[in-house]
XYZ file of C-alpha atoms in Angstrom:
726
model
C -48.398 23.079 13.832
C -50.607 20.229 15.994
C -47.647 17.764 15.077
C -45.148 20.297 16.922
C -47.084 20.889 19.809
C -47.792 16.889 19.855
C -44.107 16.260 19.764
C -43.537 18.515 22.729
C -46.056 17.378 24.620
C -44.669 13.959 24.273
C -41.301 15.324 25.061
C -42.900 16.997 28.376
C -44.681 13.491 29.549
C -41.155 11.453 29.470
C -39.121 14.312 30.759
C -38.344 12.617 34.127
C -37.064 9.601 31.953
C -35.042 11.727 29.808
C -33.404 13.727 32.883
C -33.175 10.715 35.344
C -32.148 7.647 32.995
C -29.185 9.952 31.605
C -28.040 11.167 34.793
C -27.653 7.444 36.227
C -25.903 6.853 32.810
C -23.243 9.705 33.218
C -22.881 8.686 36.895
C -22.094 4.934 35.673
C -20.134 6.258 33.405
C -18.000 8.599 35.374
C -17.546 5.744 37.972
C -16.271 3.359 35.162
C -14.008 6.022 33.982
C -12.424 7.486 37.249
C -9.042 5.075 36.507
C -8.984 5.409 32.918
C -5.321 5.500 31.678
C -3.717 7.851 30.283
C -1.944 8.166 26.877
C 1.458 9.613 26.078
C 2.693 10.482 22.771
C 6.014 10.705 21.409
C 7.363 11.156 18.033
C 10.898 11.001 15.633
C 11.300 12.857 12.712
C 14.216 11.096 10.194
C 15.420 13.000 6.956
C 15.874 10.530 3.670
C 17.106 12.599 0.895
C 15.558 10.057 -1.024
C 13.627 12.911 -3.119
C 16.207 16.010 -3.148
C 19.503 14.302 -2.217
C 22.523 14.184 -4.159
C 23.214 11.113 -5.854
C 27.015 9.617 -7.719
C 25.019 8.731 -10.484
C 23.945 12.525 -11.459
C 20.572 14.385 -10.300
C 18.937 14.433 -7.453
C 17.043 11.655 -5.011
C 18.394 7.929 -4.316
C 19.657 6.091 -7.057
C 17.601 3.223 -8.520
C 14.157 3.639 -8.883
C 11.271 6.195 -8.373
C 11.918 8.281 -5.413
C 8.630 8.557 -4.190
C 8.453 4.716 -4.587
C 11.918 4.319 -2.193
C 10.574 6.304 0.614
C 7.045 4.393 0.368
C 9.386 1.326 0.533
C 11.168 2.820 3.404
C 8.208 3.829 5.247
C 6.247 0.116 4.829
C 9.521 -1.114 6.116
C 9.469 0.405 9.022
C 6.341 -1.348 9.908
C 7.249 -4.895 8.618
C 7.002 -7.853 11.146
C 10.639 -8.271 10.476
C 11.530 -4.961 12.014
C 8.995 -4.782 14.531
C 10.101 -8.113 15.966
C 13.492 -7.074 16.421
C 12.239 -4.165 18.106
C 9.909 -6.443 20.500
C 12.492 -8.430 21.556
C 15.274 -5.676 22.171
C 12.344 -3.248 24.090
C 11.700 -6.582 26.003
C 15.624 -6.792 27.142
C 15.684 -3.378 28.020
C 12.697 -3.249 29.974
C 13.987 -6.507 32.108
C 17.356 -5.206 32.504
C 16.787 -1.452 33.321
C 13.033 -2.049 35.096
C 12.327 -1.088 38.837
C 10.050 -2.658 40.702
C 9.961 0.394 43.095
C 10.305 3.752 41.322
C 9.485 5.295 37.573
C 12.357 5.367 35.281
C 13.029 6.370 32.140
C 12.367 2.524 30.678
C 8.874 1.088 31.881
C 6.736 2.627 34.931
C 7.313 0.404 38.566
C 3.674 -1.013 37.866
C 3.837 -1.985 34.732
C 7.597 -3.258 35.501
C 6.088 -5.271 38.827
C 3.379 -6.494 36.699
C 5.785 -7.897 33.861
C 8.399 -9.118 36.234
C 5.667 -11.339 37.850
C 4.738 -12.685 34.166
C 8.072 -13.987 33.209
C 8.904 -17.525 33.649
C 12.152 -18.046 35.816
C 14.143 -19.864 32.289
C 13.166 -16.258 30.685
C 14.907 -14.533 33.365
C 18.203 -16.288 33.344
C 18.353 -15.145 29.475
C 19.214 -11.820 30.609
C 22.450 -10.409 30.545
C 22.311 -7.109 32.683
C 25.733 -6.274 31.040
C 24.608 -6.587 27.296
C 21.514 -5.873 25.616
C 22.907 -7.532 22.445
C 23.675 -10.436 24.349
C 20.331 -10.623 25.788
C 18.676 -9.889 22.293
C 20.827 -12.989 21.209
C 19.898 -15.307 23.924
C 16.010 -14.259 23.835
C 16.150 -14.563 19.819
C 18.003 -18.130 20.200
C 15.214 -19.125 22.846
C 12.239 -18.102 20.910
C 10.107 -20.846 19.202
C 7.008 -20.812 16.904
C 5.421 -22.848 19.968
C 2.379 -21.810 21.895
C 4.222 -23.020 25.130
C 7.324 -21.032 24.167
C 6.584 -17.520 26.504
C 8.931 -15.359 24.158
C 6.893 -16.241 20.830
C 3.739 -15.685 23.061
C 5.124 -12.437 24.232
C 5.661 -10.685 20.568
C 2.086 -11.859 19.665
C 0.008 -10.928 22.260
C 1.352 -8.906 24.396
C 0.276 -5.281 25.255
C 3.651 -3.786 25.133
C 5.784 -6.037 22.808
C 3.161 -7.817 20.661
C 3.855 -7.282 17.026
C 0.409 -6.401 15.918
C 0.095 -4.367 19.406
C 3.345 -2.249 18.384
C 2.393 -1.673 14.594
C -1.167 -0.646 15.316
C -0.161 2.227 17.688
C 2.885 3.265 15.013
C 1.759 5.637 12.979
C 4.365 6.615 9.788
C 3.534 9.319 7.410
C 5.387 11.460 4.848
C 5.467 15.308 5.464
C 4.135 16.929 2.824
C 5.754 14.831 0.287
C 8.915 15.619 1.222
C 12.081 14.119 2.295
C 11.027 14.014 5.995
C 9.327 11.033 7.425
C 7.201 11.769 10.977
C 7.336 8.396 13.047
C 4.648 8.418 15.750
C 3.844 6.173 18.476
C 1.400 6.019 21.730
C 1.381 4.149 24.777
C -0.019 4.415 28.392
C 3.403 3.937 29.466
C 6.083 6.929 28.428
C 9.051 4.671 28.899
C 7.735 2.197 26.969
C 6.691 4.988 24.166
C 10.413 6.612 24.225
C 11.948 3.171 24.320
C 10.056 2.182 21.512
C 10.805 4.807 18.829
C 14.354 4.906 20.307
C 15.239 1.256 19.648
C 13.039 1.729 16.023
C 15.576 4.277 14.701
C 18.243 2.062 15.088
C 16.739 -0.919 13.973
C 14.664 0.181 10.638
C 17.956 1.768 9.679
C 19.886 -1.269 10.118
C 17.466 -3.008 8.162
C 17.103 -0.657 5.276
C 21.038 -1.038 5.107
C 20.913 -4.768 4.756
C 18.271 -4.649 2.364
C 19.930 -2.160 0.046
C 23.432 -3.467 0.519
C 23.017 -7.172 0.649
C 22.155 -7.786 -3.128
C 24.789 -5.319 -4.444
C 27.412 -6.931 -2.271
C 26.529 -10.222 -3.789
C 26.926 -8.824 -6.872
C 30.302 -7.239 -6.052
C 31.843 -10.368 -4.678
C 30.278 -12.423 -7.619
C 32.044 -9.919 -9.999
C 35.643 -10.072 -7.666
C 35.664 -13.585 -8.160
C 34.932 -13.480 -12.203
C 37.789 -10.391 -12.494
C 40.001 -12.550 -10.296
C 39.260 -15.857 -12.553
C 39.617 -13.814 -15.732
C 43.072 -12.341 -14.432
C 44.367 -15.254 -13.778
C 43.302 -17.267 -17.023
C 44.676 -14.023 -18.871
C 47.918 -14.201 -17.142
C 48.106 -17.726 -18.182
C 47.750 -17.205 -21.654
C 49.705 -14.242 -22.137
C 52.429 -16.381 -20.418
C 51.554 -19.055 -22.492
C 52.271 -16.649 -25.519
C 55.460 -15.510 -24.223
C 57.219 -19.227 -23.695
C 55.985 -19.814 -27.217
C 57.573 -16.993 -28.389
C 60.842 -17.455 -26.667
C 60.772 -21.379 -27.780
C 60.076 -19.993 -31.377
C 62.602 -16.986 -31.213
C 59.693 -14.586 -32.330
C 60.548 -11.351 -31.461
C 58.181 -9.246 -33.525
C 56.213 -12.056 -36.031
C 54.953 -9.223 -38.187
C 58.126 -7.945 -38.917
C 59.895 -10.719 -39.174
C 57.930 -12.472 -41.861
C 58.016 -9.205 -43.484
C 61.736 -9.391 -43.922
C 61.185 -12.861 -45.037
C 58.878 -11.983 -47.434
C 61.190 -9.538 -48.648
C 63.796 -11.892 -49.279
C 61.987 -14.358 -50.812
C 60.538 -11.562 -53.564
C 64.586 -10.558 -53.997
C 65.633 -14.546 -53.923
C 62.907 -14.729 -56.993
C 64.172 -11.845 -58.519
C 67.587 -13.009 -58.332
C 66.563 -16.406 -59.716
C 65.018 -14.523 -62.338
C 67.935 -12.210 -63.106
C 70.456 -15.450 -63.020
C 68.156 -17.252 -65.097
C 68.216 -14.700 -67.588
C 71.650 -14.046 -67.231
C 72.581 -17.990 -67.883
C 70.349 -18.245 -70.842
C 71.760 -15.271 -72.478
C 75.406 -16.252 -71.865
C 74.715 -19.601 -72.935
C 73.020 -18.368 -76.214
C 76.177 -16.141 -76.793
C 78.512 -19.184 -76.262
C 76.961 -21.424 -78.554
C 76.785 -18.566 -80.712
C 80.213 -18.255 -80.667
C 81.174 -21.728 -80.298
C 79.706 -22.245 -83.858
C 81.801 -19.394 -84.887
C 84.792 -20.543 -83.871
C 84.225 -24.344 -84.914
C 86.963 -26.613 -83.572
C 88.904 -23.988 -81.898
C 86.405 -24.237 -79.368
C 86.586 -27.671 -78.933
C 90.209 -27.751 -79.116
C 90.232 -25.417 -76.180
C 87.342 -26.997 -74.106
C 89.151 -30.425 -74.386
C 92.679 -28.665 -72.990
C 93.078 -30.727 -69.524
C 94.327 -27.272 -67.960
C 91.526 -25.133 -69.430
C 88.912 -27.144 -67.902
C 90.899 -27.391 -64.768
C 91.004 -23.613 -64.860
C 87.428 -23.201 -65.287
C 86.580 -25.472 -62.536
C 89.083 -23.253 -60.058
C 87.149 -20.481 -61.373
C 84.050 -21.892 -60.866
C 84.655 -22.810 -56.942
C 86.250 -19.534 -56.922
C 83.063 -18.444 -57.712
C 81.087 -20.338 -55.844
C 82.979 -19.089 -52.599
C 82.647 -15.602 -53.243
C 78.562 -16.021 -53.910
C 78.172 -18.264 -50.668
C 80.826 -15.575 -48.829
C 78.131 -12.800 -50.402
C 75.254 -14.573 -49.129
C 76.496 -14.789 -45.461
C 77.233 -11.186 -45.543
C 73.654 -10.289 -46.947
C 72.300 -12.723 -44.110
C 74.218 -11.581 -41.417
C 75.167 -15.079 -40.523
C 78.590 -14.418 -39.640
C 79.607 -13.742 -36.508
C 82.854 -11.699 -37.405
C 81.905 -9.146 -40.380
C 85.478 -8.026 -40.588
C 86.909 -11.684 -40.931
C 84.043 -12.353 -43.819
C 85.240 -9.098 -45.470
C 88.647 -10.274 -45.550
C 87.731 -13.896 -47.008
C 85.601 -12.052 -49.638
C 88.560 -10.161 -50.887
C 91.035 -13.172 -50.676
C 88.344 -14.996 -53.040
C 88.089 -12.122 -55.184
C 91.656 -11.676 -55.827
C 91.921 -15.575 -56.389
C 89.336 -15.035 -59.098
C 91.105 -12.441 -60.735
C 94.143 -14.507 -60.616
C 92.234 -17.598 -62.068
C 90.907 -15.683 -64.504
C 94.084 -14.044 -65.759
C 95.552 -17.370 -65.821
C 92.700 -18.974 -67.901
C 93.071 -16.157 -70.395
C 97.154 -16.621 -70.449
C 95.956 -20.215 -71.098
C 93.428 -19.574 -73.808
C 95.987 -17.586 -75.609
C 98.824 -20.178 -75.579
C 96.390 -22.765 -77.081
C 95.524 -20.015 -79.749
C 98.476 -19.812 -81.161
C 97.666 -18.554 -84.572
C 95.828 -15.634 -85.356
C 93.113 -17.029 -87.682
C 90.459 -15.538 -88.706
C 86.756 -16.744 -88.491
C 84.117 -17.208 -90.930
C 82.723 -13.796 -90.537
C 85.414 -12.245 -90.965
C 86.233 -11.508 -87.298
C 90.013 -11.813 -85.888
C 90.119 -15.174 -83.947
C 91.810 -14.053 -81.076
C 88.760 -11.565 -80.422
C 86.095 -14.205 -81.017
C 88.402 -16.041 -78.341
C 88.379 -13.518 -75.771
C 84.426 -13.063 -75.876
C 83.875 -16.563 -75.760
C 86.050 -17.065 -72.894
C 84.324 -14.227 -71.095
C 80.694 -15.860 -71.458
C 82.579 -19.278 -70.066
C 83.354 -17.034 -67.246
C 80.417 -15.567 -66.856
C 78.233 -18.778 -67.457
C 80.366 -20.575 -64.839
C 79.792 -17.124 -62.266
C 75.975 -17.748 -63.071
C 76.100 -21.498 -62.328
C 77.934 -20.404 -58.920
C 75.563 -17.667 -58.153
C 72.589 -20.243 -59.174
C 74.409 -23.211 -56.663
C 74.064 -20.484 -53.996
C 70.852 -19.138 -54.571
C 69.474 -22.645 -54.488
C 70.996 -23.154 -51.198
C 69.481 -19.745 -50.190
C 65.833 -20.862 -51.893
C 66.171 -24.093 -49.600
C 67.169 -21.357 -46.432
C 63.981 -19.376 -47.255
C 61.813 -22.282 -47.778
C 62.799 -23.970 -44.551
C 62.168 -20.424 -43.146
C 58.572 -20.339 -44.372
C 57.806 -23.508 -43.296
C 58.816 -22.646 -39.846
C 57.253 -19.657 -39.839
C 53.913 -20.438 -41.287
C 52.575 -22.488 -38.271
C 53.347 -20.176 -36.420
C 51.494 -17.299 -37.677
C 48.546 -19.233 -37.276
C 49.530 -20.123 -33.386
C 49.864 -16.627 -32.913
C 46.674 -15.557 -34.076
C 44.880 -18.350 -31.928
C 46.868 -17.162 -29.292
C 46.314 -13.602 -29.694
C 42.436 -14.465 -30.140
C 42.223 -16.295 -27.054
C 43.854 -13.710 -24.960
C 41.495 -10.841 -26.674
C 38.528 -12.777 -25.814
C 39.477 -13.485 -22.292
C 40.817 -9.669 -22.196
C 37.477 -8.426 -23.583
C 35.802 -10.697 -20.807
C 37.764 -9.463 -18.217
C 37.344 -5.879 -19.200
C 33.481 -6.367 -19.054
C 33.770 -7.708 -15.639
C 36.034 -5.388 -14.472
C 33.469 -2.628 -16.231
C 30.912 -4.291 -14.221
C 32.360 -4.502 -10.866
C 33.202 -0.751 -11.028
C 29.803 -0.041 -11.621
C 28.527 -2.114 -8.871
C 30.833 -0.613 -6.505
C 29.921 2.804 -7.822
C 26.287 2.042 -7.233
C 27.167 0.476 -3.628
C 28.824 3.879 -2.638
C 26.051 5.604 -4.164
C 23.369 3.361 -1.967
C 26.108 4.249 0.963
C 25.676 8.148 0.279
C 21.519 7.516 0.142
C 21.732 5.505 3.463
C 24.177 8.089 5.109
C 21.319 10.897 4.157
C 19.155 8.758 6.845
C 19.471 11.138 9.817
C 17.457 11.498 12.980
C 16.330 15.433 12.896
C 14.328 14.842 15.847
C 15.109 11.737 18.247
C 12.084 10.553 20.549
C 11.494 12.780 23.682
C 10.621 11.080 27.107
C 7.360 12.484 27.076
C 6.456 14.212 30.548
C 2.532 14.627 29.901
C -0.352 12.523 29.285
C -2.460 13.412 26.376
C -5.754 14.900 27.210
C -7.980 11.507 27.480
C -11.363 11.462 25.983
C -13.636 10.937 29.360
C -15.370 14.028 28.810
C -16.587 12.976 25.478
C -17.431 9.581 27.139
C -19.398 11.253 29.863
C -21.201 13.145 27.431
C -21.791 10.736 24.937
C -22.735 8.159 27.517
C -25.667 11.013 28.637
C -26.468 11.884 24.826
C -26.831 8.229 24.329
C -29.394 7.358 26.793
C -31.092 10.364 26.459
C -31.580 9.496 22.634
C -32.161 5.507 23.285
C -34.844 6.644 25.907
C -36.467 9.052 23.784
C -36.594 6.597 21.264
C -37.683 3.923 23.093
C -40.737 6.300 24.343
C -41.091 7.372 20.588
C -41.536 3.908 19.586
C -43.961 2.578 22.303
C -45.834 5.993 21.485
C -46.221 4.873 17.538
C -47.217 1.548 18.592
C -49.338 2.353 21.061
C -53.301 2.021 20.499
C -54.326 4.184 23.679
C -56.843 7.030 22.832
C -55.290 9.192 25.642
C -56.401 12.759 23.379
C -57.682 14.123 20.687
C -54.901 13.967 17.992
C -54.252 10.538 18.724
C -58.066 9.679 19.398
C -58.868 11.289 15.509
C -55.752 9.550 14.433
C -56.760 6.128 15.670
C -60.710 6.277 15.142
C -60.893 8.361 12.381
C -63.729 10.090 14.211
C -64.015 13.683 15.316
C -63.738 14.458 19.181
C -66.143 16.674 20.834
C -64.675 17.439 24.128
C -62.604 15.544 27.297
C -63.628 14.616 30.848
C -60.881 15.134 33.416
C -59.808 12.034 35.312
C -60.042 12.974 39.127
C -56.746 13.861 40.743
C -56.006 12.398 44.015
C -53.241 14.533 45.130
C -51.827 17.970 43.811
C -55.161 19.023 42.313
C -57.881 17.107 44.259
C -59.367 20.471 45.361
C -59.877 21.486 41.565
C -61.727 18.574 41.155
C -65.256 19.771 40.923
C -64.516 22.893 39.286
C -62.388 21.043 36.540
C -65.284 18.803 36.268
C -67.697 21.733 35.964
C -65.699 23.566 33.355
C -65.851 19.882 31.051
C -69.215 19.409 31.309
C -70.298 22.924 30.685
C -67.806 22.623 27.165
C -69.602 19.610 26.769
C -72.841 21.569 26.734
C -71.917 24.355 24.599
C -70.377 21.607 21.801
C -73.704 19.869 22.009
C -76.622 22.752 21.898
C -75.755 24.610 18.717
C -76.981 21.079 17.337
C -80.145 21.163 18.723
C -82.863 22.633 16.868
C -86.153 24.197 18.304
C -89.618 22.476 17.120
C -87.937 19.338 16.787
C -87.178 16.165 18.881
C -83.779 17.039 19.782
C -81.890 13.142 20.977
C -78.493 12.631 22.170
C -77.287 9.306 21.615
C -74.910 8.166 24.288
C -73.001 5.150 22.894
C -70.043 3.065 24.036
C -68.413 -0.345 23.295
C -68.422 -1.807 26.309
C -68.751 -0.774 29.763
C -67.348 1.438 32.709
C -66.484 4.263 30.239
C -68.425 6.892 32.316
C -71.268 7.135 29.592
C -73.900 6.985 32.892
C -72.033 9.887 34.660
C -71.992 11.890 31.532
C -75.865 11.368 31.018
C -76.631 12.367 34.883
C -74.399 15.325 34.704
C -75.836 16.316 31.643
C -79.503 15.841 32.561
C -78.731 17.863 35.754
C -76.883 20.562 34.095
C -79.562 21.279 31.361
C -81.974 21.284 34.195
C -80.415 23.764 35.832
C -80.311 26.018 33.099
C -84.194 25.335 32.365
C -84.038 23.036 29.846
C -86.334 20.155 29.516
C -84.784 16.873 29.471
C -85.429 13.411 29.585
C -82.743 10.474 30.401
C -83.624 7.143 28.900
C -81.485 4.459 30.172
C -81.326 0.867 29.032
C -82.136 -1.660 31.951
C -84.346 0.741 33.501
C -86.469 2.518 30.769
C -86.399 -0.382 28.438
C -84.644 -3.712 28.290
C -81.737 -4.164 25.653
C -83.431 -7.301 24.861
C -87.100 -6.308 24.459
C -88.488 -6.920 21.053
C -89.674 -3.009 21.659
C -86.193 -2.098 21.566
C -84.921 -4.029 18.727
C -87.561 -3.355 16.201
C -87.834 0.254 17.323
C -88.739 2.809 14.677
C -88.945 5.927 16.759
C -87.579 6.891 19.720
C -91.219 6.795 21.675
C -91.354 3.164 20.916
C -89.238 3.006 23.752
C -90.526 5.983 25.704
C -94.040 6.667 24.865
C -94.281 9.656 26.903
C -91.611 11.499 25.743
C -92.674 15.381 25.372
C -91.779 17.142 21.897
C -89.973 19.462 23.566
C -87.765 17.631 25.913
C -84.534 17.057 24.769
C -83.670 13.089 24.930
C -80.739 11.876 26.414
C -80.403 8.162 25.596
C -77.965 5.597 27.120
C -77.559 2.649 24.715
C -76.250 -1.018 26.007
C -72.561 -1.675 25.059
C -71.937 -2.502 21.338
C -70.091 -5.302 22.403
C -72.575 -7.026 23.298
C -75.765 -5.479 21.620
C -76.840 -3.896 18.571
C -78.772 -0.448 18.129
C -81.199 -0.521 15.820
C -80.545 2.121 12.893
C -83.689 3.699 13.300
C -82.961 4.935 16.772
C -79.291 5.864 15.543
C -80.685 7.998 12.447
C -83.201 10.212 14.822
C -79.987 11.007 16.894
C -79.314 14.658 16.783
C -75.981 13.607 17.992
C -74.559 10.219 18.279
C -71.827 10.560 21.082
C -69.693 7.513 21.672
C -68.276 7.911 24.883
C -65.237 5.850 25.841
C -61.948 6.153 28.424
C -58.817 7.953 27.080
C -56.665 5.602 29.197
C -57.870 2.356 27.432
C -56.781 0.546 24.348
C -58.704 1.055 21.419
C -58.823 -2.565 20.134
C -59.962 -4.029 16.667
C -63.112 -5.110 17.751
C -63.691 -1.165 19.026
C -62.614 -0.289 15.566
C -65.193 -2.744 14.017
C -67.611 -1.875 15.975
C -67.608 1.512 15.318
C -66.880 0.960 11.738
C -70.273 -0.930 11.384
C -72.235 2.061 13.391
C -70.803 4.622 11.171
C -71.994 2.608 8.371
C -75.550 2.613 9.681
C -75.479 6.108 9.808
C -77.486 8.064 7.321
C -75.393 11.583 8.161
C -71.840 10.824 9.177
C -71.702 14.153 10.854
C -73.765 13.296 13.766
C -70.854 10.716 14.785
C -68.531 12.235 17.619
C -66.290 10.891 19.948
C -65.793 11.863 23.995
C -63.177 10.954 26.087
C -63.344 10.309 29.521
C -60.536 9.886 32.194
C -58.323 12.400 30.532
C -55.397 14.117 31.434
C -55.101 17.966 32.153
C -53.256 18.758 28.767
C -56.233 16.861 26.953
C -58.990 18.867 28.738
C -57.066 22.119 28.408
C -57.468 21.790 24.611
C -61.194 21.817 24.959
C -62.055 23.861 27.975
C -58.694 26.034 28.674
C -56.525 26.689 31.016
C -57.405 24.772 34.169
C -56.611 25.908 37.693
C -55.035 26.512 39.835
C -53.795 29.825 38.203
C -50.261 30.052 39.321
C -47.258 32.148 37.423
C -45.698 29.232 36.668
C -48.379 27.500 35.483
C -49.765 30.302 33.105
C -46.197 30.410 31.737
C -46.281 26.732 31.036
C -49.370 26.958 29.343
C -48.615 29.921 27.390
C -45.327 28.157 26.407
C -47.686 24.616 25.410
C -49.739 27.198 23.554
C -46.709 28.516 21.595
C -47.268 32.088 22.935
C -43.244 32.421 22.781
C -43.740 36.259 22.602
C -47.431 36.814 23.848
C -47.835 39.433 26.531
C -51.404 38.235 28.518
C -53.692 40.574 30.460
C -53.968 40.212 33.902
C -57.416 38.556 33.802
C -56.465 36.016 31.410
C -56.908 32.404 32.411
């Protein structure tokens, strides 16, 4: 409770500082913020469709990557230097083109336009094309150079409205509740600048996003298109080369043709085998019959006509075999003529066969029997049949040899063609595979491009930026309140620090905290103004309080001694001793005041070596109260015997003085020499009213306001005092 009252008392003491200084700070803050700029806010809402939108690859959301990552990338793209740099130049171009120095408009206020126009060099003003914003932007872009002397470069780096960092710091991009919608907000002290910044940004970032999303895809599509065209040319050339080769080699269907050739070769081999068998069988049978006929066969064979006839038959057989071979190959251009030729040859063969048989009969005039008993005519007929069959077999063999040679040539012709065709087909298949893969990749890239076009097309401005008509409420009131509160707190903190560091005794609580000695009372400081007429009354109240506090310590029948001590001069010790003497005498007490340099000398041996109070005052009566005023402790010492004889040792000191280390040292030495520590007390002089009131109660005058203040200081928050309470 004492600590709380001390804090309240502390605040009450510095109350004027806590009122006046914060009020001064409030006035200064009010004056400083009288022309405070007003801030205009505007925003725009963009629908992206990157989370819930449809894509051609199936499902929802933008194709390619995580949907949330894509929308985060889009939000970061809005605030990149490249995007904001273009916005900066286009905003500057628009303000220079449409600004008006005499009237505010939707682009820039007149005041800000005048400031801007006056800061722009002549050569930069020449770049402004008032008919085309794009042309102006191109001129500024071409003029800009990364140099400190380049106005446009400095504009995009340091200007309040067109600086990249300035725009980015006031640009707020947020995703609304993890949805497809992003909100872009911008704040500026110029409504036209705020509106046009977002208006340009909506156009620029959509184009930047399209270029970013399409750039790589377009390059890939161009690559695939070039590869597809190149492979198509190679494939076409390879196919044309195959066609020319087929025409050159007369290939219609290589597989069918070679199949037919293989079939002919197999048939040829079978015919060859049959002819060989027939020829071998016929020759064996002829040999057998010739052995049976003996000389008859030799005679017949030796006949020139027979030989000629057999030769003719052989020639005709060869002719027939060739004609049949030609018909089987289909090599003749006129099939009817070939059939007629074959029929004619067969008739000639039939005629020749008849002739040779007749000739043989003529040669064989007799009807002889063979060794086996068979008729010779039958034997000769059979032999002649075998001769004719042999000639036929020879003729067929000759034709077969021609056919074999022809088949062999065909096989040799077609054999390398197959390998070449296989190589060409393999080459075409390889190119075609690459072509199809590239075509597939091209189609996928185009599908991806269309998908990206769909996703970019979903970037729709739901809420375009609105021109802000009303500025946002300023924080001027908060600034004023903050200035007042901060000054109040700093003032209180300043005095609180002083209060903590200050070693002025001032009142009971501080004195006891610093000296560790209990305080018996406080004597007031005389008031020169307000309470001057109450000085005597207040002093009497304090003196009576001191007397009331001292008398209970005195005992009847014992020498009572009040030792008045101080560490240095001018603490009111003599005044207190004199006033006590007068007061106690007035109430009938026997008092003897003993003063140094009057009743004894501070440097006298009687005082220095004193063992009893009578050593310095021999005529002191036992029933008298001795008020002994000692010299200053800083300059002299007090005999321990005299200190220990003191009923009360009262350390008198001013409340408005600093309690120095030497004072504390002297007090400590004094306390150590005392046998009874409870006899040492502090008494403060030159005290403030509140310090005196702590011992004597409320001081006059007793007005209603003073009564209320005193009651509050005593924490009588709900008390009801009687009319006589003081």
